[in-house]
Short mmCIF file of C-alpha atoms in Angstrom, two decimals:
data_model
loop_
_atom_site.label_atom_id
_atom_site.label_comp_id
_atom_site.label_asym_id
_atom_site.label_seq_id
_atom_site.Cartn_x
_atom_site.Cartn_y
_atom_site.Cartn_z
CA MET A 1 26.50 1.94 -22.04
CA ASP A 2 22.80 1.17 -22.49
CA THR A 3 21.99 -2.25 -23.85
CA VAL A 4 19.74 -2.00 -26.90
CA ASN A 5 18.21 -4.74 -28.98
CA HIS A 6 18.94 -3.27 -32.41
CA THR A 7 16.70 -5.72 -34.23
CA GLY A 8 13.66 -4.24 -32.53
CA LEU A 9 15.35 -1.10 -31.15
CA SER A 10 14.21 -1.86 -27.62
CA TYR A 11 15.97 -0.62 -24.50
CA THR A 12 16.69 -3.30 -21.91
CA VAL A 13 18.35 -1.00 -19.38
CA PHE A 14 16.71 2.10 -17.93
CA HIS A 15 17.85 4.98 -15.76
CA LEU A 16 15.71 6.25 -12.87
CA LEU A 17 16.26 9.96 -12.27
CA GLY A 18 14.84 10.14 -8.76
CA ILE A 19 13.01 13.43 -8.24
CA PRO A 20 13.35 15.26 -11.61
CA GLY A 21 14.38 18.89 -11.27
CA LEU A 22 15.55 18.40 -7.68
CA GLU A 23 18.68 16.35 -8.32
CA ASP A 24 20.82 18.81 -6.36
CA GLN A 25 18.55 18.31 -3.32
CA HIS A 26 18.61 14.51 -3.38
CA MET A 27 20.86 14.22 -0.32
CA TRP A 28 18.44 16.32 1.76
CA ILE A 29 15.38 14.54 0.34
CA SER A 30 16.94 11.19 1.32
CA ILE A 31 16.70 12.09 5.04
CA PRO A 32 12.86 11.84 5.35
CA PHE A 33 12.95 8.78 3.06
CA PHE A 34 15.43 7.02 5.36
CA ILE A 35 13.60 8.04 8.56
CA SER A 36 10.27 6.88 7.09
CA TYR A 37 11.73 3.53 6.03
CA ALA A 38 13.46 2.91 9.36
CA THR A 39 10.27 3.84 11.24
CA ALA A 40 8.15 1.59 9.01
CA MET A 41 10.48 -1.39 9.39
CA LEU A 42 10.84 -1.00 13.15
CA GLY A 43 7.18 -0.22 13.82
CA ASN A 44 5.68 -2.96 11.65
CA SER A 45 8.21 -5.60 12.77
CA LEU A 46 7.45 -4.76 16.40
CA LEU A 47 3.72 -4.90 15.69
CA ILE A 48 3.99 -8.35 14.07
CA PHE A 49 6.18 -9.62 16.94
CA ILE A 50 3.76 -8.37 19.61
CA ILE A 51 0.67 -9.82 17.89
CA LEU A 52 2.26 -13.23 17.20
CA THR A 53 3.75 -13.60 20.71
CA SER A 54 0.73 -12.37 22.70
CA PRO A 55 -2.10 -14.95 22.94
CA SER A 56 -4.51 -12.17 23.95
CA LEU A 57 -3.95 -10.54 20.54
CA HIS A 58 -4.82 -13.57 18.42
CA GLY A 59 -8.30 -12.26 17.64
CA PRO A 60 -9.46 -11.60 14.03
CA MET A 61 -8.85 -7.84 14.12
CA TYR A 62 -5.25 -8.28 15.28
CA LEU A 63 -4.50 -11.05 12.78
CA PHE A 64 -5.73 -8.80 9.95
CA LEU A 65 -3.54 -6.03 11.38
CA CYS A 66 -0.60 -8.43 11.32
CA MET A 67 -1.27 -9.06 7.60
CA LEU A 68 -1.37 -5.29 7.01
CA ALA A 69 1.96 -4.81 8.80
CA GLY A 70 3.55 -7.54 6.68
CA ALA A 71 2.26 -5.90 3.48
CA ASP A 72 3.62 -2.54 4.70
CA ILE A 73 7.10 -4.04 5.08
CA VAL A 74 7.00 -5.50 1.56
CA LEU A 75 5.70 -2.23 0.05
CA SER A 76 8.41 -0.13 1.75
CA THR A 77 11.20 -2.56 0.85
CA SER A 78 10.07 -2.68 -2.79
CA THR A 79 10.59 1.06 -3.23
CA VAL A 80 12.64 2.92 -0.62
CA PRO A 81 16.03 1.10 -0.91
CA GLN A 82 16.01 1.81 -4.67
CA ALA A 83 15.21 5.48 -4.03
CA LEU A 84 18.00 5.76 -1.42
CA ALA A 85 20.47 4.17 -3.84
CA ILE A 86 19.59 6.90 -6.36
CA PHE A 87 19.85 9.70 -3.78
CA TRP A 88 23.10 8.52 -2.16
CA PHE A 89 25.04 6.74 -4.91
CA HIS A 90 23.39 7.97 -8.15
CA ALA A 91 22.66 4.29 -8.82
CA GLY A 92 19.64 4.80 -11.05
CA GLY A 93 20.44 2.08 -13.56
CA ILE A 94 17.90 -0.77 -13.65
CA SER A 95 17.36 -3.59 -16.13
CA LEU A 96 13.97 -4.16 -17.75
CA ASP A 97 13.49 -7.42 -15.84
CA ARG A 98 14.30 -5.77 -12.50
CA CYS A 99 12.01 -2.87 -13.38
CA ILE A 100 9.10 -5.22 -14.15
CA THR A 101 9.80 -7.21 -10.97
CA GLN A 102 9.75 -4.04 -8.88
CA LEU A 103 6.48 -2.75 -10.33
CA PHE A 104 4.95 -6.23 -9.91
CA PHE A 105 5.62 -6.18 -6.15
CA ILE A 106 4.60 -2.52 -5.78
CA HIS A 107 1.23 -2.93 -7.52
CA SER A 108 0.40 -6.36 -6.09
CA THR A 109 1.26 -5.30 -2.53
CA TYR A 110 -0.82 -2.13 -2.91
CA ILE A 111 -3.80 -4.27 -3.99
CA SER A 112 -3.12 -6.62 -1.06
CA GLU A 113 -3.25 -3.71 1.38
CA SER A 114 -6.50 -2.52 -0.17
CA GLY A 115 -7.97 -6.01 0.25
CA ILE A 116 -6.81 -6.21 3.87
CA LEU A 117 -8.44 -2.85 4.63
CA LEU A 118 -11.66 -4.21 3.12
CA VAL A 119 -11.68 -7.32 5.32
CA MET A 120 -10.86 -5.14 8.33
CA ALA A 121 -13.99 -3.12 7.52
CA PHE A 122 -15.90 -6.40 7.31
CA ASP A 123 -14.42 -7.36 10.70
CA ARG A 124 -15.70 -4.09 12.26
CA TYR A 125 -19.11 -4.66 10.62
CA ILE A 126 -19.44 -8.14 12.17
CA ALA A 127 -18.13 -6.93 15.56
CA ILE A 128 -20.67 -4.09 15.80
CA CYS A 129 -23.68 -5.46 13.93
CA TYR A 130 -23.44 -9.12 15.05
CA PRO A 131 -21.36 -9.03 18.28
CA LEU A 132 -22.72 -12.33 19.67
CA ARG A 133 -21.77 -14.20 16.49
CA TYR A 134 -18.39 -12.49 16.00
CA THR A 135 -16.14 -15.39 17.04
CA THR A 136 -18.31 -18.03 15.36
CA ILE A 137 -18.28 -16.17 12.00
CA LEU A 138 -14.64 -15.07 11.94
CA THR A 139 -12.99 -18.38 12.79
CA SER A 140 -9.27 -19.05 12.38
CA SER A 141 -10.05 -21.21 9.35
CA LEU A 142 -11.99 -18.40 7.66
CA ILE A 143 -9.26 -15.85 8.43
CA GLY A 144 -6.68 -18.16 6.82
CA LYS A 145 -8.84 -18.58 3.72
CA ILE A 146 -9.36 -14.80 3.50
CA GLY A 147 -5.58 -14.29 3.66
CA VAL A 148 -5.05 -16.76 0.80
CA ILE A 149 -7.78 -15.09 -1.30
CA ILE A 150 -6.22 -11.65 -0.76
CA PHE A 151 -2.82 -13.03 -1.83
CA LEU A 152 -4.20 -14.81 -4.92
CA ARG A 153 -6.28 -11.80 -5.99
CA SER A 154 -3.41 -9.33 -5.76
CA TYR A 155 -0.76 -11.47 -7.44
CA GLY A 156 -3.19 -13.02 -9.91
CA THR A 157 -4.45 -9.69 -11.26
CA ILE A 158 -0.96 -8.18 -11.59
CA PHE A 159 0.77 -11.27 -13.03
CA PRO A 160 -0.55 -10.76 -16.62
CA ILE A 161 1.02 -7.27 -16.63
CA ILE A 162 4.43 -8.96 -16.75
CA PHE A 163 3.61 -10.43 -20.17
CA LEU A 164 1.86 -7.26 -21.36
CA LEU A 165 5.06 -5.32 -20.67
CA LYS A 166 7.48 -7.95 -21.97
CA ARG A 167 5.79 -7.87 -25.40
CA LEU A 168 6.43 -4.11 -25.77
CA THR A 169 9.27 -2.44 -27.64
CA PHE A 170 10.76 0.41 -25.58
CA CYS A 171 12.30 2.59 -28.25
CA LYS A 172 11.36 6.15 -27.18
CA THR A 173 13.75 6.64 -24.25
CA ASN A 174 15.32 4.78 -21.37
CA ILE A 175 15.16 7.71 -18.94
CA LEU A 176 12.45 7.27 -16.28
CA PRO A 177 11.74 10.47 -14.28
CA HIS A 178 10.84 8.64 -11.07
CA THR A 179 12.31 6.87 -8.03
CA ALA A 180 10.72 3.52 -8.93
CA CYS A 181 9.16 1.63 -11.82
CA GLU A 182 5.39 1.52 -12.29
CA HIS A 183 3.17 0.20 -15.06
CA THR A 184 1.92 3.45 -16.60
CA GLY A 185 5.26 5.23 -16.26
CA LEU A 186 7.11 2.43 -18.05
CA SER A 187 4.60 1.50 -20.76
CA LYS A 188 4.19 5.08 -22.04
CA TYR A 189 7.74 4.91 -23.43
CA ALA A 190 6.87 1.94 -25.66
CA CYS A 191 6.32 2.35 -29.38
CA ASN A 192 3.59 -0.31 -29.61
CA ASP A 193 -0.16 0.04 -29.43
CA LEU A 194 -1.02 0.32 -25.71
CA HIS A 195 -4.78 -0.27 -25.82
CA VAL A 196 -4.51 -3.72 -24.22
CA ASN A 197 -2.29 -2.39 -21.42
CA ILE A 198 -4.56 0.59 -20.80
CA TRP A 199 -7.78 -1.42 -20.71
CA TYR A 200 -6.31 -4.18 -18.57
CA GLY A 201 -4.85 -1.61 -16.16
CA LEU A 202 -8.29 0.01 -15.89
CA PHE A 203 -9.90 -3.39 -15.32
CA VAL A 204 -7.46 -4.18 -12.50
CA LEU A 205 -8.06 -0.78 -10.87
CA MET A 206 -11.86 -1.04 -11.05
CA SER A 207 -12.05 -4.70 -9.96
CA THR A 208 -9.74 -4.27 -6.97
CA VAL A 209 -9.11 -0.85 -5.43
CA VAL A 210 -12.30 0.91 -6.63
CA LEU A 211 -14.45 -2.11 -5.71
CA ASP A 212 -12.77 -2.27 -2.29
CA VAL A 213 -13.50 1.42 -1.63
CA LEU A 214 -17.17 0.98 -2.54
CA LEU A 215 -17.53 -2.09 -0.30
CA ILE A 216 -15.78 -0.29 2.57
CA LEU A 217 -18.21 2.62 2.20
CA ILE A 218 -21.17 0.20 2.24
CA SER A 219 -19.75 -1.51 5.34
CA TYR A 220 -19.47 1.77 7.22
CA MET A 221 -22.94 2.88 6.13
CA LEU A 222 -24.31 -0.33 7.67
CA ILE A 223 -22.16 0.21 10.77
CA LEU A 224 -23.44 3.78 11.22
CA HIS A 225 -27.03 2.60 10.73
CA THR A 226 -26.55 0.05 13.54
CA VAL A 227 -24.68 2.46 15.82
CA PHE A 228 -27.31 5.21 15.62
CA HIS A 229 -29.95 2.67 16.68
CA LEU A 230 -28.08 1.68 19.85
CA PRO A 231 -30.01 2.60 23.02
CA SER A 232 -27.38 4.64 24.91
CA GLN A 233 -24.91 7.34 23.97
CA ASP A 234 -22.14 5.49 25.81
CA ALA A 235 -22.73 2.39 23.67
CA ARG A 236 -22.68 4.48 20.49
CA HIS A 237 -19.43 6.18 21.52
CA LYS A 238 -17.79 2.86 22.39
CA ALA A 239 -18.83 1.29 19.07
CA LEU A 240 -17.54 4.22 17.01
CA ASN A 241 -14.30 4.32 19.01
CA THR A 242 -13.48 0.75 17.92
CA CYS A 243 -13.52 1.98 14.29
CA GLY A 244 -11.33 5.06 14.84
CA SER A 245 -7.97 3.49 14.02
CA HIS A 246 -9.30 1.74 10.93
CA VAL A 247 -10.89 4.93 9.56
CA CYS A 248 -7.60 6.83 10.05
CA VAL A 249 -5.67 4.12 8.18
CA ILE A 250 -8.24 4.09 5.34
CA ILE A 251 -7.93 7.87 4.88
CA LEU A 252 -4.14 7.63 5.03
CA PHE A 253 -4.04 4.82 2.45
CA TYR A 254 -6.59 6.03 -0.13
CA GLY A 255 -6.38 9.81 0.43
CA PRO A 256 -2.95 10.53 -1.14
CA GLY A 257 -3.72 8.16 -4.04
CA ILE A 258 -7.01 9.92 -4.83
CA PHE A 259 -5.33 13.32 -4.56
CA SER A 260 -2.49 12.14 -6.82
CA THR A 261 -5.01 10.93 -9.44
CA LEU A 262 -6.86 14.26 -9.35
CA THR A 263 -3.64 16.27 -9.77
CA HIS A 264 -2.68 14.14 -12.79
CA GLN A 265 -6.09 14.69 -14.38
CA PHE A 266 -6.66 18.36 -13.61
CA GLY A 267 -3.33 19.80 -12.41
CA HIS A 268 -1.79 20.38 -15.82
CA GLY A 269 0.35 23.25 -14.54
CA ILE A 270 1.83 21.21 -11.69
CA SER A 271 5.51 20.33 -12.09
CA SER A 272 6.65 16.72 -12.52
CA ASP A 273 8.72 16.80 -9.33
CA PHE A 274 5.52 17.40 -7.31
CA HIS A 275 3.83 14.39 -8.95
CA VAL A 276 6.83 12.17 -8.14
CA LEU A 277 6.99 13.41 -4.54
CA LEU A 278 3.25 12.83 -4.11
CA ALA A 279 3.57 9.30 -5.53
CA ASN A 280 6.29 8.60 -2.98
CA VAL A 281 4.08 9.94 -0.16
CA CYS A 282 1.47 7.32 -1.19
CA ILE A 283 4.13 4.64 -0.63
CA LEU A 284 5.97 6.11 2.39
CA ALA A 285 3.20 7.44 4.64
CA PRO A 286 0.95 4.38 5.28
CA PRO A 287 3.73 1.92 6.27
CA MET A 288 5.31 4.50 8.57
CA LEU A 289 2.12 5.73 10.27
CA ASN A 290 -0.05 2.58 10.43
CA PRO A 291 1.78 1.01 13.41
CA ILE A 292 1.85 4.39 15.15
CA ILE A 293 -1.91 4.87 14.69
CA TYR A 294 -2.76 1.41 15.98
CA GLY A 295 -0.14 1.62 18.72
CA VAL A 296 -1.59 4.88 20.04
CA LYS A 297 -5.33 4.25 19.57
CA THR A 298 -5.58 0.54 20.47
CA LYS A 299 -5.15 0.06 24.23
CA ARG A 300 -4.28 -3.64 24.18
CA ILE A 301 -1.53 -3.11 21.56
CA ARG A 302 -0.30 -0.01 23.40
CA ASP A 303 -0.07 -1.94 26.69
CA GLN A 304 1.80 -4.83 25.05
CA MET A 305 4.21 -2.44 23.29
CA THR A 306 4.91 -0.66 26.58
CA HIS A 307 5.48 -4.02 28.28
CA VAL A 308 7.89 -5.26 25.58
CA LEU A 309 9.86 -2.01 25.38
CA PHE A 310 10.05 -1.73 29.18
CA LEU A 311 11.46 -5.26 29.43
CA LYS A 312 14.03 -4.42 26.73
CA ILE A 313 15.15 -1.34 28.67
CA ILE A 314 15.37 -3.29 31.94
#
């Protein structure tokens, strides 16, 4: 039985449907979800272990990559176990407090990943444009401070959303057609005025993710300007090759989110199940593929992974 505060007629327990319209296919849909989660956990844990235990991988780029892998683990764990519980056990019930906690970690971790990708772009900019000053600029102390700033920015900007949601009265419905809770999806079922939530959500988006994308674009414009002024083709190729993995991860992280936003704005004839599946791709794909991309394209990580796995087999 749903718990309702009859004085304000506000639901305190909600029911996540999973993928609406595809309930009979949930068992089959759970297979790629489980494989993606297992791959993300194994790949990112292995990546963190290799970077932390290999002194040769304690450079700035690898420490930022270690932060990204940690954020990937948190992002996957915040969403996929809940989705699998819905698919396997029809356990879609979730309290309001749990729902707000889940969306807090989803949104804050997403902003953290965006911030980490920005500092990784800054790392590539320093490495290519100021190679002789690379180690003196990106010291261990500065990297630690950057990590703290990323953490404070992500959790600090999302923290007020907890209070913005707790003040709302959820009287329209307690059925959420999704696999996880998120700010817009939950607040639209409130009966209060949502102008504060909408404007604050827009402020958070513009001051974090959108700003990060713009700064990443500026960084790569400066990188390309420097690369095209290098004297030899071999030097240009080598410089661009060091950015390959990062560019792939950027496209993988922002691409599905941009496409999802465009489909919400202009794809009025698109079914709700497609929107939910696309939202899950935004969460599933980066954590699963990031360690694979860096493991394949970065020679030093690839060699260390081969060494560790070979020793395990022996």
